[in-house]
mmCIF file of C-alpha atoms in Angstrom:
data_model
loop_
_atom_site.group_PDB
_atom_site.id
_atom_site.type_symbol
_atom_site.label_atom_id
_atom_site.label_comp_id
_atom_site.label_asym_id
_atom_site.label_seq_id
_atom_site.Cartn_x
_atom_site.Cartn_y
_atom_site.Cartn_z
ATOM 1 C CA UNK A 1191 0.111 -0.221 0.269
ATOM 2 C CA UNK A 1192 1.657 3.457 -1.133
ATOM 3 C CA UNK A 1193 1.059 6.604 0.017
ATOM 4 C CA UNK A 1194 3.674 9.871 0.320
ATOM 5 C CA UNK A 1195 3.807 12.083 2.656
ATOM 6 C CA UNK A 1196 0.390 12.328 3.740
ATOM 7 C CA UNK A 1197 -2.079 10.245 6.243
ATOM 8 C CA UNK A 1198 -3.083 7.254 6.425
ATOM 9 C CA UNK A 1199 -6.474 5.420 8.724
ATOM 10 C CA UNK A 1200 -7.143 2.216 9.758
ATOM 11 C CA UNK A 1201 -10.026 1.360 11.392
ATOM 12 C CA UNK A 1202 -10.974 -1.978 10.729
ATOM 13 C CA UNK A 1203 -10.605 -5.688 8.983
ATOM 14 C CA UNK A 1204 -7.587 -7.299 8.128
ATOM 15 C CA UNK A 1205 -3.788 -6.119 6.304
ATOM 16 C CA UNK A 1206 -1.956 -9.288 5.739
ATOM 17 C CA UNK A 1207 1.903 -9.271 4.269
ATOM 18 C CA UNK A 1208 1.881 -12.461 1.792
ATOM 19 C CA UNK A 1209 4.798 -11.496 0.509
ATOM 20 C CA UNK A 1210 8.767 -10.494 1.469
ATOM 21 C CA UNK A 1211 9.024 -7.576 2.486
ATOM 22 C CA UNK A 1212 6.807 -5.216 5.274
ATOM 23 C CA UNK A 1213 2.983 -4.861 5.353
ATOM 24 C CA UNK A 1214 3.323 -1.348 5.859
ATOM 25 C CA UNK A 1215 6.571 0.383 5.606
ATOM 26 C CA UNK A 1216 8.176 3.663 4.433
ATOM 27 C CA UNK A 1217 10.452 0.799 2.082
ATOM 28 C CA UNK A 1218 7.783 0.088 0.008
ATOM 29 C CA UNK A 1219 6.997 3.256 -0.720
ATOM 30 C CA UNK A 1220 4.195 2.668 1.619
ATOM 31 C CA UNK A 1221 5.596 4.707 4.505
ATOM 32 C CA UNK A 1222 7.070 7.880 3.519
ATOM 33 C CA UNK A 1223 8.413 10.686 3.813
ATOM 34 C CA UNK A 1224 6.396 12.730 7.210
ATOM 35 C CA UNK A 1225 3.812 9.999 6.491
ATOM 36 C CA UNK A 1226 1.341 8.829 9.591
ATOM 37 C CA UNK A 1227 -0.174 5.443 9.932
ATOM 38 C CA UNK A 1228 -3.156 5.939 12.835
ATOM 39 C CA UNK A 1229 -4.937 2.539 13.431
ATOM 40 C CA UNK A 1230 -8.302 2.611 15.205
ATOM 41 C CA UNK A 1231 -9.649 -0.883 14.684
ATOM 42 C CA UNK A 1232 -7.974 -3.961 13.313
ATOM 43 C CA UNK A 1233 -5.316 -6.390 12.932
ATOM 44 C CA UNK A 1234 -2.043 -5.987 10.534
ATOM 45 C CA UNK A 1235 0.112 -9.651 9.946
ATOM 46 C CA UNK A 1236 3.031 -9.637 9.040
ATOM 47 C CA UNK A 1237 4.949 -13.180 7.509
ATOM 48 C CA UNK A 1238 6.753 -14.895 9.766
ATOM 49 C CA UNK A 1239 8.534 -16.331 6.597
ATOM 50 C CA UNK A 1240 9.946 -13.691 4.743
ATOM 51 C CA UNK A 1241 12.872 -12.217 5.326
ATOM 52 C CA UNK A 1242 12.059 -7.845 6.387
ATOM 53 C CA UNK A 1243 8.463 -9.091 7.189
ATOM 54 C CA UNK A 1244 7.515 -7.676 9.299
ATOM 55 C CA UNK A 1245 3.704 -5.550 10.285
ATOM 56 C CA UNK A 1246 4.440 -2.429 10.421
ATOM 57 C CA UNK A 1247 8.648 -1.157 9.051
ATOM 58 C CA UNK A 1248 9.099 2.714 9.803
ATOM 59 C CA UNK A 1249 11.720 3.622 8.008
ATOM 60 C CA UNK A 1250 13.664 7.487 8.090
ATOM 61 C CA UNK A 1251 11.715 10.312 7.449
ATOM 62 C CA UNK A 1252 8.307 8.509 8.960
ATOM 63 C CA UNK A 1253 7.154 10.805 11.785
ATOM 64 C CA UNK A 1254 5.129 8.480 13.296
ATOM 65 C CA UNK A 1255 2.474 4.815 14.018
ATOM 66 C CA UNK A 1256 -0.252 5.915 16.639
ATOM 67 C CA UNK A 1257 -2.402 2.835 17.393
ATOM 68 C CA UNK A 1258 -6.009 3.804 19.573
ATOM 69 C CA UNK A 1259 -6.867 0.409 19.180
ATOM 70 C CA UNK A 1260 -6.150 -3.097 17.064
ATOM 71 C CA UNK A 1261 -3.624 -5.896 16.660
ATOM 72 C CA UNK A 1262 -0.436 -5.659 15.196
ATOM 73 C CA UNK A 1263 0.406 -9.472 14.863
ATOM 74 C CA UNK A 1264 4.155 -11.700 13.633
ATOM 75 C CA UNK A 1265 7.111 -10.806 12.627
ATOM 76 C CA UNK A 1266 10.049 -11.576 12.260
ATOM 77 C CA UNK A 1267 12.010 -11.505 15.654
ATOM 78 C CA UNK A 1268 14.989 -9.000 13.930
ATOM 79 C CA UNK A 1269 16.678 -6.076 12.609
ATOM 80 C CA UNK A 1270 13.144 -5.117 9.262
ATOM 81 C CA UNK A 1271 11.336 -8.379 10.253
ATOM 82 C CA UNK A 1272 9.896 -7.368 14.091
ATOM 83 C CA UNK A 1273 6.141 -7.226 13.992
ATOM 84 C CA UNK A 1274 6.643 -3.207 14.059
ATOM 85 C CA UNK A 1275 10.254 -1.306 13.803
ATOM 86 C CA UNK A 1276 10.669 1.567 14.607
ATOM 87 C CA UNK A 1277 14.110 3.632 13.667
ATOM 88 C CA UNK A 1278 15.163 7.373 15.509
ATOM 89 C CA UNK A 1279 13.504 10.224 14.919
ATOM 90 C CA UNK A 1280 9.851 8.628 14.956
ATOM 91 C CA UNK A 1281 7.644 7.931 17.329
ATOM 92 C CA UNK A 1282 5.275 5.079 18.846
ATOM 93 C CA UNK A 1283 1.492 5.511 20.465
ATOM 94 C CA UNK A 1284 -0.359 2.988 22.658
ATOM 95 C CA UNK A 1285 -3.426 4.282 23.981
ATOM 96 C CA UNK A 1286 -6.398 1.370 24.667
ATOM 97 C CA UNK A 1287 -6.987 -2.103 23.849
ATOM 98 C CA UNK A 1288 -4.368 -1.268 21.180
ATOM 99 C CA UNK A 1289 -1.872 -4.342 21.198
ATOM 100 C CA UNK A 1290 1.636 -5.233 19.661
ATOM 101 C CA UNK A 1291 3.515 -8.507 19.259
ATOM 102 C CA UNK A 1292 6.889 -6.670 19.207
ATOM 103 C CA UNK A 1293 7.813 -2.839 19.167
ATOM 104 C CA UNK A 1294 11.640 -3.061 17.921
ATOM 105 C CA UNK A 1295 13.272 -0.058 18.651
ATOM 106 C CA UNK A 1296 16.127 0.874 16.515
ATOM 107 C CA UNK A 1297 17.030 4.141 16.675
ATOM 108 C CA UNK A 1298 18.727 6.362 20.508
ATOM 109 C CA UNK A 1299 17.056 8.462 22.451
ATOM 110 C CA UNK A 1300 15.181 10.330 19.162
ATOM 111 C CA UNK A 1301 13.228 7.445 18.908
ATOM 112 C CA UNK A 1302 9.522 8.532 20.797
ATOM 113 C CA UNK A 1303 6.837 6.313 23.197
ATOM 114 C CA UNK A 1304 4.067 7.820 24.265
ATOM 115 C CA UNK A 1305 1.566 5.789 26.513
ATOM 116 C CA UNK A 1306 -1.949 7.949 26.129
ATOM 117 C CA UNK A 1307 -4.854 7.217 28.877
ATOM 118 C CA UNK A 1308 -6.245 3.919 29.963
ATOM 119 C CA UNK A 1309 -4.114 1.675 28.780
ATOM 120 C CA UNK A 1310 -5.513 -2.072 28.702
ATOM 121 C CA UNK A 1311 -3.164 -3.569 25.914
ATOM 122 C CA UNK A 1312 -0.651 -5.869 26.334
ATOM 123 C CA UNK A 1313 2.432 -5.052 23.929
ATOM 124 C CA UNK A 1314 7.115 -6.501 23.464
ATOM 125 C CA UNK A 1315 9.159 -3.615 23.912
ATOM 126 C CA UNK A 1316 12.511 -3.826 22.580
ATOM 127 C CA UNK A 1317 15.329 -1.891 22.082
ATOM 128 C CA UNK A 1318 19.092 -1.697 20.256
ATOM 129 C CA UNK A 1319 20.655 -1.662 23.705
ATOM 130 C CA UNK A 1320 18.713 -3.431 26.301
ATOM 131 C CA UNK A 1321 17.959 -0.539 28.717
ATOM 132 C CA UNK A 1322 19.321 -0.221 32.287
ATOM 133 C CA UNK A 1323 16.941 -0.109 35.571
ATOM 134 C CA UNK A 1324 15.809 3.933 35.828
ATOM 135 C CA UNK A 1325 16.147 3.938 32.805
ATOM 136 C CA UNK A 1326 14.205 6.592 30.806
ATOM 137 C CA UNK A 1327 12.279 5.335 27.875
ATOM 138 C CA UNK A 1328 9.039 6.828 26.642
ATOM 139 C CA UNK A 1329 6.341 9.953 27.637
ATOM 140 C CA UNK A 1330 3.213 9.073 29.261
ATOM 141 C CA UNK A 1331 -0.114 10.849 29.109
ATOM 142 C CA UNK A 1332 -3.375 10.945 31.893
ATOM 143 C CA UNK A 1333 -1.937 6.898 32.650
ATOM 144 C CA UNK A 1334 -3.049 3.557 33.920
ATOM 145 C CA UNK A 1335 -1.812 0.052 33.602
ATOM 146 C CA UNK A 1336 -0.188 -2.348 35.464
ATOM 147 C CA UNK A 1337 3.557 -4.376 34.656
ATOM 148 C CA UNK A 1338 1.419 -7.035 31.684
ATOM 149 C CA UNK A 1339 1.342 -4.385 30.776
ATOM 150 C CA UNK A 1340 4.929 -3.245 29.108
ATOM 151 C CA UNK A 1341 7.388 -6.717 28.846
ATOM 152 C CA UNK A 1342 11.130 -5.634 27.504
ATOM 153 C CA UNK A 1343 12.000 -8.591 25.836
ATOM 154 C CA UNK A 1344 14.267 -10.658 26.569
ATOM 155 C CA UNK A 1345 15.632 -8.501 30.050
ATOM 156 C CA UNK A 1346 13.983 -8.906 34.288
ATOM 157 C CA UNK A 1347 12.435 -5.762 33.225
ATOM 158 C CA UNK A 1348 9.292 -3.789 32.217
ATOM 159 C CA UNK A 1349 7.755 -0.304 31.224
ATOM 160 C CA UNK A 1350 6.450 1.840 35.098
ATOM 161 C CA UNK A 1351 5.053 5.432 34.923
ATOM 162 C CA UNK A 1352 6.893 7.430 36.520
ATOM 163 C CA UNK A 1353 6.122 11.186 36.652
ATOM 164 C CA UNK A 1354 5.057 11.301 33.308
ATOM 165 C CA UNK A 1355 8.204 9.243 31.443
ATOM 166 C CA UNK A 1356 8.200 5.716 31.230
ATOM 167 C CA UNK A 1357 11.392 3.695 33.060
ATOM 168 C CA UNK A 1358 12.917 0.432 32.618
ATOM 169 C CA UNK A 1359 11.985 -0.985 35.900
ATOM 170 C CA UNK A 1360 12.462 -4.717 37.422
ATOM 171 C CA UNK A 1361 10.168 -6.749 38.216
ATOM 172 C CA UNK A 1362 9.957 -8.499 41.073
ATOM 173 C CA UNK A 1363 8.103 -10.890 43.448
ATOM 174 C CA UNK A 1364 6.580 -13.435 40.824
ATOM 175 C CA UNK A 1365 3.349 -14.078 38.566
ATOM 176 C CA UNK A 1366 0.671 -15.909 37.805
ATOM 177 C CA UNK A 1367 -0.946 -16.276 34.193
ATOM 178 C CA UNK A 1368 -0.827 -12.493 33.447
ATOM 179 C CA UNK A 1369 -1.152 -11.488 36.908
ATOM 180 C CA UNK A 1370 1.186 -9.571 39.084
ATOM 181 C CA UNK A 1371 2.402 -9.911 42.440
ATOM 182 C CA UNK A 1372 4.910 -7.764 44.480
ATOM 183 C CA UNK A 1373 6.118 -10.839 46.433
ATOM 184 C CA UNK A 1374 6.853 -13.965 45.835
ATOM 185 C CA UNK A 1375 4.865 -15.101 49.020
ATOM 186 C CA UNK A 1376 1.431 -13.171 48.189
ATOM 187 C CA UNK A 1377 1.459 -15.434 44.891
ATOM 188 C CA UNK A 1378 1.415 -19.075 46.872
ATOM 189 C CA UNK A 1379 -1.871 -17.529 48.963
ATOM 190 C CA UNK A 1380 -4.026 -16.918 45.590
ATOM 191 C CA UNK A 1381 -2.188 -19.484 43.653
ATOM 192 C CA UNK A 1382 -4.861 -22.695 43.229
ATOM 193 C CA UNK A 1383 -4.134 -25.961 41.713
ATOM 194 C CA UNK A 1384 -3.912 -25.992 38.248
ATOM 195 C CA UNK A 1385 -1.277 -22.664 38.566
ATOM 196 C CA UNK A 1386 2.109 -21.504 37.335
ATOM 197 C CA UNK A 1387 3.544 -19.378 39.703
ATOM 198 C CA UNK A 1388 6.255 -17.386 38.005
ATOM 199 C CA UNK A 1389 8.994 -16.027 40.327
ATOM 200 C CA UNK A 1390 9.786 -12.754 39.647
ATOM 201 C CA UNK A 1391 13.057 -12.534 41.970
ATOM 202 C CA UNK A 1392 14.445 -15.236 44.911
ATOM 203 C CA UNK A 1393 12.414 -15.862 48.352
ATOM 204 C CA UNK A 1394 13.736 -17.044 50.823
ATOM 205 C CA UNK A 1395 11.168 -18.979 53.935
ATOM 206 C CA UNK A 1396 7.992 -19.674 51.469
ATOM 207 C CA UNK A 1397 4.661 -22.227 51.227
ATOM 208 C CA UNK A 1398 2.954 -23.769 48.223
ATOM 209 C CA UNK A 1399 -0.041 -25.160 47.828
ATOM 210 C CA UNK A 1400 -0.511 -28.158 47.100
ATOM 211 C CA UNK A 1401 -1.186 -29.087 43.254
ATOM 212 C CA UNK A 1402 0.788 -26.114 41.878
ATOM 213 C CA UNK A 1403 3.541 -25.884 39.854
ATOM 214 C CA UNK A 1404 6.324 -23.277 40.939
ATOM 215 C CA UNK A 1405 8.417 -22.230 37.437
ATOM 216 C CA UNK A 1406 12.017 -20.922 39.112
ATOM 217 C CA UNK A 1407 12.369 -18.925 36.196
ATOM 218 C CA UNK A 1408 16.260 -18.328 37.123
ATOM 219 C CA UNK A 1409 15.971 -17.254 40.578
ATOM 220 C CA UNK A 1410 15.391 -19.854 43.806
ATOM 221 C CA UNK A 1411 14.202 -20.294 46.868
ATOM 222 C CA UNK A 1412 15.452 -20.704 49.963
ATOM 223 C CA UNK A 1413 13.642 -22.771 52.139
ATOM 224 C CA UNK A 1414 10.722 -23.927 50.098
ATOM 225 C CA UNK A 1415 7.683 -25.739 52.107
ATOM 226 C CA UNK A 1416 5.283 -27.621 50.587
ATOM 227 C CA UNK A 1417 1.961 -28.322 51.824
ATOM 228 C CA UNK A 1418 1.057 -30.936 49.640
ATOM 229 C CA UNK A 1419 2.440 -32.631 45.746
ATOM 230 C CA UNK A 1420 3.360 -30.036 43.344
ATOM 231 C CA UNK A 1421 5.485 -29.741 40.509
ATOM 232 C CA UNK A 1422 9.069 -27.131 39.527
ATOM 233 C CA UNK A 1423 10.190 -26.972 36.532
ATOM 234 C CA UNK A 1424 13.107 -24.068 36.020
ATOM 235 C CA UNK A 1425 12.124 -22.367 32.255
ATOM 236 C CA UNK A 1426 14.978 -20.501 32.084
ATOM 237 C CA UNK A 1427 17.394 -23.667 31.596
ATOM 238 C CA UNK A 1428 14.992 -26.645 31.877
ATOM 239 C CA UNK A 1429 14.312 -28.004 28.200
ATOM 240 C CA UNK A 1430 10.673 -29.179 27.787
#
């Protein structure tokens, strides 16, 4: 889809890549200099097989991609093939229930991430250089969201709201499904038979209820007391 120096609005439907190259990309003529994409709904699907098969690929000259709803899915997990590829000088805005498999920020701090409103979507963030704890990685506008909304890929960090900034923050406690708990003990108290409790930090003196799966996730527990039978694994080191 090609256009130049204007705005593309997506309100619904499905746009899917069927060959090499991204669905929406400047290098294919789709997003030219100062172009803008606004997405209010619908689905954009990248090509999981082809090289550079990302869903949305913003290259030099692109203004930004603004998601107020809808989903962006697929693409290769590298460079231009990422689900959403963002270079220096471009910006991405997420609001409402907008969801993407992953946004890859290839540029420097000139690349801008904006989160607006009551953000209920879930999008993995990936950076060419992984941010250190406490690093500002974007801006917020009247945002409400949780730890599960913006995890940072290949790290144990997530994007947290700090004033008007998004800050890379260390995950602590444990998670059951998409529900995060500030301590491992709180997660164990909430866990029910069949649940998997995934650690986000090491802990001491923990009592596990019967019938759960404990995923150490690379961490450890010193002095674990089990109320009954439980299954223990480590998703970081185990080969299942």
